[in-house]
Amino acid sequence: MTPGKFITFEGIDGAGKSTHIGFVAECVRAAGHIVITTREPGGTTLGETLRELLLHRPMHLETEALLMFAARREHLAEVIEPALARGDWVISDRFTDATFAYQGGGRKLERTKLETLEHWVHPHLQPDITLLFDVPLAVARQRLDASRTLDKFEQEQADFFGGTRDEYLRRAAEFPERFRLIDATVPIVNVHKQLEKILSTI
Ligand code: TYD
């Protein structure tokens, strides 16, 4: 059996990544694979309960990082690892790069603490491909303002998202073998073309 692949979607709030998950899932299905789509924080019953707390309750920065990784531990055990072991493909709307970007780049938690948690929770597993949807801050803010009620992270200010985007781009440069940068400023059809090209190489 072809081993399953693990694809993650990343980007700052307002980059539009969630719009494209269905498209990528359909492309992978059309290529004959079973696909599981999931998200973080969340993806399990416990994880979705933690998501409610994480997105709406103020808490200490380290509590936030620890809960992100606690939800992730559950997600890996219940959903991601079993699916990959079956040979299915997993598409996750955010994973550990989001914790480095948001709690690290955005909130300034020391990177070494996050590396310790990453090593604890998934010492051997990394995404096969990470699709980073990139837009300048001004574009992201405009898209967010046009949408619904904002959660705790979406209410953050420009310097937070500047730090978040910088950390995403720093990680993309650090791990070029798995990161693929998507220009998400262009119309949806052009984003789809970029995605099709990337998928044809996996
Ligand atoms: P998001 O993925 O943007 O979902 P929606 O499209 O429904 O708003 O929301 C999840 C939020 O959680 C997002 O603002 C980023 C934040 N987050 C972190 O701060 N750290 C993490 O490790 C993860 C996975 C998400």
PDB file of C-alpha atoms and ligand atoms in Angstrom:
ATOM      1  CA  MET A   1       0.000   0.000   0.000  1.00  0.00           C
ATOM      2  CA  THR A   2       1.189   3.564  -0.691  1.00  0.00           C
ATOM      3  CA  PRO A   3       1.995   5.001   2.721  1.00  0.00           C
ATOM      4  CA  GLY A   4      -0.319   7.814   3.754  1.00  0.00           C
ATOM      5  CA  LYS A   5       0.887  11.397   3.495  1.00  0.00           C
ATOM      6  CA  PHE A   6       0.424  14.144   6.044  1.00  0.00           C
ATOM      7  CA  ILE A   7      -0.370  17.588   4.608  1.00  0.00           C
ATOM      8  CA  THR A   8      -0.738  20.653   6.809  1.00  0.00           C
ATOM      9  CA  PHE A   9      -2.261  24.051   6.009  1.00  0.00           C
ATOM     10  CA  GLU A  10      -0.776  27.126   7.662  1.00  0.00           C
ATOM     11  CA  GLY A  11      -0.966  30.906   7.471  1.00  0.00           C
ATOM     12  CA  ILE A  12      -1.985  33.941   9.486  1.00  0.00           C
ATOM     13  CA  ASP A  13      -5.675  34.565  10.150  1.00  0.00           C
ATOM     14  CA  GLY A  14      -7.232  36.040   7.015  1.00  0.00           C
ATOM     15  CA  ALA A  15      -4.776  34.335   4.615  1.00  0.00           C
ATOM     16  CA  GLY A  16      -7.721  32.253   3.363  1.00  0.00           C
ATOM     17  CA  LYS A  17      -6.248  28.785   3.864  1.00  0.00           C
ATOM     18  CA  SER A  18      -9.526  27.176   5.059  1.00  0.00           C
ATOM     19  CA  THR A  19     -11.159  28.049   1.708  1.00  0.00           C
ATOM     20  CA  HIS A  20      -8.751  25.712  -0.089  1.00  0.00           C
ATOM     21  CA  ILE A  21      -8.855  22.571   2.062  1.00  0.00           C
ATOM     22  CA  GLY A  22     -11.841  21.094   0.227  1.00  0.00           C
ATOM     23  CA  PHE A  23     -10.131  21.641  -3.119  1.00  0.00           C
ATOM     24  CA  VAL A  24      -6.926  19.879  -2.053  1.00  0.00           C
ATOM     25  CA  ALA A  25      -8.914  17.009  -0.476  1.00  0.00           C
ATOM     26  CA  GLU A  26     -10.815  16.526  -3.749  1.00  0.00           C
ATOM     27  CA  CYS A  27      -7.580  16.492  -5.784  1.00  0.00           C
ATOM     28  CA  VAL A  28      -6.068  13.854  -3.504  1.00  0.00           C
ATOM     29  CA  ARG A  29      -9.285  11.778  -3.594  1.00  0.00           C
ATOM     30  CA  ALA A  30      -9.332  12.010  -7.382  1.00  0.00           C
ATOM     31  CA  ALA A  31      -5.836  10.513  -7.351  1.00  0.00           C
ATOM     32  CA  GLY A  32      -7.332   7.465  -5.603  1.00  0.00           C
ATOM     33  CA  HIS A  33      -6.458   8.024  -1.960  1.00  0.00           C
ATOM     34  CA  ILE A  34      -8.634   7.976   1.150  1.00  0.00           C
ATOM     35  CA  VAL A  35      -8.452  11.434   2.741  1.00  0.00           C
ATOM     36  CA  ILE A  36      -9.186  12.557   6.291  1.00  0.00           C
ATOM     37  CA  THR A  37      -9.589  16.319   6.819  1.00  0.00           C
ATOM     38  CA  THR A  38      -9.158  17.634  10.324  1.00  0.00           C
ATOM     39  CA  ARG A  39      -8.059  20.746  12.237  1.00  0.00           C
ATOM     40  CA  GLU A  40      -6.111  22.122  15.176  1.00  0.00           C
ATOM     41  CA  PRO A  41      -6.696  22.950  17.871  1.00  0.00           C
ATOM     42  CA  GLY A  42      -9.396  20.271  17.719  1.00  0.00           C
ATOM     43  CA  GLY A  43      -9.942  17.193  15.601  1.00  0.00           C
ATOM     44  CA  THR A  44     -11.103  15.019  18.522  1.00  0.00           C
ATOM     45  CA  THR A  45     -13.948  15.376  21.038  1.00  0.00           C
ATOM     46  CA  LEU A  46     -11.517  16.421  23.764  1.00  0.00           C
ATOM     47  CA  GLY A  47      -9.557  18.596  21.336  1.00  0.00           C
ATOM     48  CA  GLU A  48     -12.682  20.508  20.294  1.00  0.00           C
ATOM     49  CA  THR A  49     -13.452  21.183  23.986  1.00  0.00           C
ATOM     50  CA  LEU A  50      -9.905  22.502  24.419  1.00  0.00           C
ATOM     51  CA  ARG A  51     -10.367  24.604  21.253  1.00  0.00           C
ATOM     52  CA  GLU A  52     -13.359  26.378  22.836  1.00  0.00           C
ATOM     53  CA  LEU A  53     -11.205  27.310  25.835  1.00  0.00           C
ATOM     54  CA  LEU A  54      -8.170  28.258  23.752  1.00  0.00           C
ATOM     55  CA  LEU A  55     -10.060  30.509  21.342  1.00  0.00           C
ATOM     56  CA  HIS A  56     -12.217  32.287  23.900  1.00  0.00           C
ATOM     57  CA  ARG A  57     -10.662  32.250  27.408  1.00  0.00           C
ATOM     58  CA  PRO A  58      -7.786  34.476  28.445  1.00  0.00           C
ATOM     59  CA  MET A  59      -4.978  32.361  29.971  1.00  0.00           C
ATOM     60  CA  HIS A  60      -1.272  32.396  30.780  1.00  0.00           C
ATOM     61  CA  LEU A  61       0.881  32.120  27.667  1.00  0.00           C
ATOM     62  CA  GLU A  62       2.497  28.872  28.805  1.00  0.00           C
ATOM     63  CA  THR A  63      -0.918  27.375  29.651  1.00  0.00           C
ATOM     64  CA  GLU A  64      -1.959  28.232  26.085  1.00  0.00           C
ATOM     65  CA  ALA A  65       1.100  26.518  24.583  1.00  0.00           C
ATOM     66  CA  LEU A  66       0.706  23.463  26.812  1.00  0.00           C
ATOM     67  CA  LEU A  67      -2.980  23.098  25.945  1.00  0.00           C
ATOM     68  CA  MET A  68      -2.190  23.397  22.216  1.00  0.00           C
ATOM     69  CA  PHE A  69       0.232  20.493  22.575  1.00  0.00           C
ATOM     70  CA  ALA A  70      -2.153  18.536  24.847  1.00  0.00           C
ATOM     71  CA  ALA A  71      -4.856  18.791  22.174  1.00  0.00           C
ATOM     72  CA  ARG A  72      -2.238  17.788  19.585  1.00  0.00           C
ATOM     73  CA  ARG A  73      -1.189  14.708  21.569  1.00  0.00           C
ATOM     74  CA  GLU A  74      -4.802  13.528  21.582  1.00  0.00           C
ATOM     75  CA  HIS A  75      -5.209  14.374  17.892  1.00  0.00           C
ATOM     76  CA  LEU A  76      -2.127  12.367  16.951  1.00  0.00           C
ATOM     77  CA  ALA A  77      -3.159   9.357  19.029  1.00  0.00           C
ATOM     78  CA  GLU A  78      -6.819   9.307  18.012  1.00  0.00           C
ATOM     79  CA  VAL A  79      -6.805  10.523  14.418  1.00  0.00           C
ATOM     80  CA  ILE A  80      -3.514  11.290  12.664  1.00  0.00           C
ATOM     81  CA  GLU A  81      -1.328   8.297  13.535  1.00  0.00           C
ATOM     82  CA  PRO A  82      -4.022   5.630  12.985  1.00  0.00           C
ATOM     83  CA  ALA A  83      -4.993   7.167   9.626  1.00  0.00           C
ATOM     84  CA  LEU A  84      -1.385   7.319   8.383  1.00  0.00           C
ATOM     85  CA  ALA A  85      -0.826   3.741   9.601  1.00  0.00           C
ATOM     86  CA  ARG A  86      -3.824   2.627   7.490  1.00  0.00           C
ATOM     87  CA  GLY A  87      -2.277   4.333   4.452  1.00  0.00           C
ATOM     88  CA  ASP A  88      -4.844   7.160   4.390  1.00  0.00           C
ATOM     89  CA  TRP A  89      -3.861  10.751   3.686  1.00  0.00           C
ATOM     90  CA  VAL A  90      -4.386  13.338   6.428  1.00  0.00           C
ATOM     91  CA  ILE A  91      -4.996  17.022   5.723  1.00  0.00           C
ATOM     92  CA  SER A  92      -4.849  19.149   8.861  1.00  0.00           C
ATOM     93  CA  ASP A  93      -5.892  22.788   9.061  1.00  0.00           C
ATOM     94  CA  ARG A  94      -2.887  23.863  11.209  1.00  0.00           C
ATOM     95  CA  PHE A  95      -0.362  21.805  13.220  1.00  0.00           C
ATOM     96  CA  THR A  96       2.819  22.502  15.209  1.00  0.00           C
ATOM     97  CA  ASP A  97       4.093  25.281  12.916  1.00  0.00           C
ATOM     98  CA  ALA A  98       1.070  27.290  14.131  1.00  0.00           C
ATOM     99  CA  THR A  99       2.279  27.031  17.725  1.00  0.00           C
ATOM    100  CA  PHE A 100       5.745  28.268  16.733  1.00  0.00           C
ATOM    101  CA  ALA A 101       4.130  31.088  14.726  1.00  0.00           C
ATOM    102  CA  TYR A 102       1.400  32.182  17.173  1.00  0.00           C
ATOM    103  CA  GLN A 103       2.693  31.370  20.667  1.00  0.00           C
ATOM    104  CA  GLY A 104       6.335  31.836  19.591  1.00  0.00           C
ATOM    105  CA  GLY A 105       6.411  34.555  16.903  1.00  0.00           C
ATOM    106  CA  GLY A 106       3.196  36.288  17.987  1.00  0.00           C
ATOM    107  CA  ARG A 107       3.305  36.020  21.776  1.00  0.00           C
ATOM    108  CA  LYS A 108       7.104  35.652  22.127  1.00  0.00           C
ATOM    109  CA  LEU A 109       7.255  32.386  24.071  1.00  0.00           C
ATOM    110  CA  GLU A 110      10.844  31.087  23.919  1.00  0.00           C
ATOM    111  CA  ARG A 111      11.378  28.822  20.948  1.00  0.00           C
ATOM    112  CA  THR A 112      13.358  26.312  23.039  1.00  0.00           C
ATOM    113  CA  LYS A 113      10.289  25.638  25.207  1.00  0.00           C
ATOM    114  CA  LEU A 114       8.209  24.922  22.104  1.00  0.00           C
ATOM    115  CA  GLU A 115      10.962  22.678  20.719  1.00  0.00           C
ATOM    116  CA  THR A 116      10.897  20.712  23.982  1.00  0.00           C
ATOM    117  CA  LEU A 117       7.135  20.206  23.687  1.00  0.00           C
ATOM    118  CA  GLU A 118       7.393  19.298  20.019  1.00  0.00           C
ATOM    119  CA  HIS A 119      10.058  16.724  20.824  1.00  0.00           C
ATOM    120  CA  TRP A 120       7.874  15.283  23.570  1.00  0.00           C
ATOM    121  CA  VAL A 121       4.627  15.117  21.590  1.00  0.00           C
ATOM    122  CA  HIS A 122       5.866  14.057  18.151  1.00  0.00           C
ATOM    123  CA  PRO A 123       9.594  13.277  18.175  1.00  0.00           C
ATOM    124  CA  HIS A 124       9.507  11.395  14.880  1.00  0.00           C
ATOM    125  CA  LEU A 125       6.573  12.726  12.891  1.00  0.00           C
ATOM    126  CA  GLN A 126       6.593  15.861  10.704  1.00  0.00           C
ATOM    127  CA  PRO A 127       4.202  16.804   7.909  1.00  0.00           C
ATOM    128  CA  ASP A 128       5.244  15.569   4.464  1.00  0.00           C
ATOM    129  CA  ILE A 129       4.104  18.878   2.989  1.00  0.00           C
ATOM    130  CA  THR A 130       3.200  22.153   4.689  1.00  0.00           C
ATOM    131  CA  LEU A 131       1.258  24.580   2.514  1.00  0.00           C
ATOM    132  CA  LEU A 132       1.933  28.083   3.818  1.00  0.00           C
ATOM    133  CA  PHE A 133      -0.681  30.566   2.585  1.00  0.00           C
ATOM    134  CA  ASP A 134       1.062  33.896   2.639  1.00  0.00           C
ATOM    135  CA  VAL A 135      -0.444  37.378   2.387  1.00  0.00           C
ATOM    136  CA  PRO A 136       0.754  40.783   3.604  1.00  0.00           C
ATOM    137  CA  LEU A 137      -0.774  41.823   6.946  1.00  0.00           C
ATOM    138  CA  ALA A 138      -2.930  44.554   5.422  1.00  0.00           C
ATOM    139  CA  VAL A 139      -4.664  42.063   3.108  1.00  0.00           C
ATOM    140  CA  ALA A 140      -5.239  39.595   5.946  1.00  0.00           C
ATOM    141  CA  ARG A 141      -6.721  42.296   8.201  1.00  0.00           C
ATOM    142  CA  GLN A 142      -9.060  43.454   5.462  1.00  0.00           C
ATOM    143  CA  ARG A 143     -10.339  39.904   4.902  1.00  0.00           C
ATOM    144  CA  LEU A 144     -10.886  39.391   8.633  1.00  0.00           C
ATOM    145  CA  ASP A 145     -12.742  42.646   9.130  1.00  0.00           C
ATOM    146  CA  ALA A 146     -15.129  41.628   6.387  1.00  0.00           C
ATOM    147  CA  SER A 147     -15.944  38.340   8.145  1.00  0.00           C
ATOM    148  CA  ARG A 148     -17.700  37.215  11.353  1.00  0.00           C
ATOM    149  CA  THR A 149     -17.163  37.836  15.077  1.00  0.00           C
ATOM    150  CA  LEU A 150     -13.460  37.590  15.820  1.00  0.00           C
ATOM    151  CA  ASP A 151     -11.997  35.045  18.274  1.00  0.00           C
ATOM    152  CA  LYS A 152      -9.218  35.740  20.812  1.00  0.00           C
ATOM    153  CA  PHE A 153      -6.391  35.376  18.280  1.00  0.00           C
ATOM    154  CA  GLU A 154      -8.139  37.235  15.477  1.00  0.00           C
ATOM    155  CA  GLN A 155      -8.583  40.241  17.805  1.00  0.00           C
ATOM    156  CA  GLU A 156      -4.815  40.612  18.186  1.00  0.00           C
ATOM    157  CA  GLN A 157      -3.078  43.671  16.733  1.00  0.00           C
ATOM    158  CA  ALA A 158      -0.742  44.159  13.767  1.00  0.00           C
ATOM    159  CA  ASP A 159       2.524  43.585  15.688  1.00  0.00           C
ATOM    160  CA  PHE A 160       1.249  40.175  16.848  1.00  0.00           C
ATOM    161  CA  PHE A 161       0.466  39.114  13.267  1.00  0.00           C
ATOM    162  CA  GLY A 162       3.732  40.608  12.046  1.00  0.00           C
ATOM    163  CA  GLY A 163       5.569  38.323  14.486  1.00  0.00           C
ATOM    164  CA  THR A 164       3.378  35.386  13.479  1.00  0.00           C
ATOM    165  CA  ARG A 165       3.981  35.834   9.762  1.00  0.00           C
ATOM    166  CA  ASP A 166       7.740  36.374  10.271  1.00  0.00           C
ATOM    167  CA  GLU A 167       7.998  33.125  12.235  1.00  0.00           C
ATOM    168  CA  TYR A 168       6.081  31.204   9.554  1.00  0.00           C
ATOM    169  CA  LEU A 169       8.451  32.557   6.896  1.00  0.00           C
ATOM    170  CA  ARG A 170      11.491  31.807   9.077  1.00  0.00           C
ATOM    171  CA  ARG A 171      10.338  28.197   9.455  1.00  0.00           C
ATOM    172  CA  ALA A 172       9.647  27.923   5.719  1.00  0.00           C
ATOM    173  CA  ALA A 173      13.278  28.919   5.125  1.00  0.00           C
ATOM    174  CA  GLU A 174      14.489  26.502   7.835  1.00  0.00           C
ATOM    175  CA  PHE A 175      12.534  23.513   6.469  1.00  0.00           C
ATOM    176  CA  PRO A 176      12.448  24.044   2.690  1.00  0.00           C
ATOM    177  CA  GLU A 177      12.034  20.309   2.020  1.00  0.00           C
ATOM    178  CA  ARG A 178       8.479  20.292   3.371  1.00  0.00           C
ATOM    179  CA  PHE A 179       7.272  23.922   3.144  1.00  0.00           C
ATOM    180  CA  ARG A 180       5.560  25.201  -0.012  1.00  0.00           C
ATOM    181  CA  LEU A 181       4.798  28.905  -0.091  1.00  0.00           C
ATOM    182  CA  ILE A 182       1.485  29.867  -1.699  1.00  0.00           C
ATOM    183  CA  ASP A 183       0.865  33.434  -2.853  1.00  0.00           C
ATOM    184  CA  ALA A 184      -2.628  33.813  -1.388  1.00  0.00           C
ATOM    185  CA  THR A 185      -3.163  37.410  -2.551  1.00  0.00           C
ATOM    186  CA  VAL A 186      -4.278  36.246  -6.027  1.00  0.00           C
ATOM    187  CA  PRO A 187      -7.817  35.128  -7.074  1.00  0.00           C
ATOM    188  CA  ILE A 188      -8.957  31.665  -5.904  1.00  0.00           C
ATOM    189  CA  VAL A 189      -8.529  30.114  -9.364  1.00  0.00           C
ATOM    190  CA  ASN A 190      -4.856  31.133  -9.386  1.00  0.00           C
ATOM    191  CA  VAL A 191      -4.348  29.710  -5.895  1.00  0.00           C
ATOM    192  CA  HIS A 192      -5.847  26.442  -7.187  1.00  0.00           C
ATOM    193  CA  LYS A 193      -3.318  26.416 -10.036  1.00  0.00           C
ATOM    194  CA  GLN A 194      -0.455  26.788  -7.549  1.00  0.00           C
ATOM    195  CA  LEU A 195      -1.917  23.953  -5.453  1.00  0.00           C
ATOM    196  CA  GLU A 196      -2.366  21.615  -8.434  1.00  0.00           C
ATOM    197  CA  LYS A 197       1.254  22.163  -9.418  1.00  0.00           C
ATOM    198  CA  ILE A 198       2.477  21.337  -5.907  1.00  0.00           C
ATOM    199  CA  LEU A 199       0.229  18.269  -5.617  1.00  0.00           C
ATOM    200  CA  SER A 200       1.549  16.895  -8.900  1.00  0.00           C
ATOM    201  CA  THR A 201       5.013  16.704  -7.319  1.00  0.00           C
ATOM    202  CA  ILE A 202       4.032  14.823  -4.115  1.00  0.00           C
TER     203      ILE A 202
HETATM  204  P1  TYD B   1      -8.275  28.968  12.522  1.00  0.00           P
HETATM  205  O1  TYD B   1      -7.470  27.796  12.138  1.00  0.00           O
HETATM  206  O2  TYD B   1      -7.917  30.261  11.891  1.00  0.00           O
HETATM  207  O3  TYD B   1      -9.776  28.589  12.335  1.00  0.00           O
HETATM  208  P2  TYD B   1     -10.964  29.504  11.813  1.00  0.00           P
HETATM  209  O4  TYD B   1     -10.718  29.555  10.347  1.00  0.00           O
HETATM  210  O5  TYD B   1     -12.157  28.715  12.245  1.00  0.00           O
HETATM  211  O6  TYD B   1     -10.819  30.828  12.528  1.00  0.00           O
HETATM  212  O7  TYD B   1      -8.333  29.217  14.115  1.00  0.00           O
HETATM  213  C1  TYD B   1      -7.511  28.673  15.015  1.00  0.00           C
HETATM  214  C2  TYD B   1      -6.809  29.764  15.800  1.00  0.00           C
HETATM  215  O8  TYD B   1      -5.950  29.150  16.744  1.00  0.00           O
HETATM  216  C3  TYD B   1      -5.955  30.657  14.923  1.00  0.00           C
HETATM  217  O9  TYD B   1      -6.162  32.016  15.276  1.00  0.00           O
HETATM  218  C4  TYD B   1      -4.540  30.289  15.297  1.00  0.00           C
HETATM  219  C5  TYD B   1      -4.660  29.710  16.676  1.00  0.00           C
HETATM  220  N1  TYD B   1      -3.649  28.668  16.963  1.00  0.00           N
HETATM  221  C6  TYD B   1      -2.594  28.955  17.799  1.00  0.00           C
HETATM  222  O10 TYD B   1      -2.490  30.081  18.307  1.00  0.00           O
HETATM  223  N2  TYD B   1      -1.670  27.977  18.075  1.00  0.00           N
HETATM  224  C7  TYD B   1      -1.774  26.723  17.551  1.00  0.00           C
HETATM  225  O11 TYD B   1      -0.925  25.851  17.830  1.00  0.00           O
HETATM  226  C8  TYD B   1      -2.872  26.435  16.673  1.00  0.00           C
HETATM  227  C9  TYD B   1      -3.025  25.060  16.078  1.00  0.00           C
HETATM  228  C10 TYD B   1      -3.800  27.434  16.401  1.00  0.00           C
END
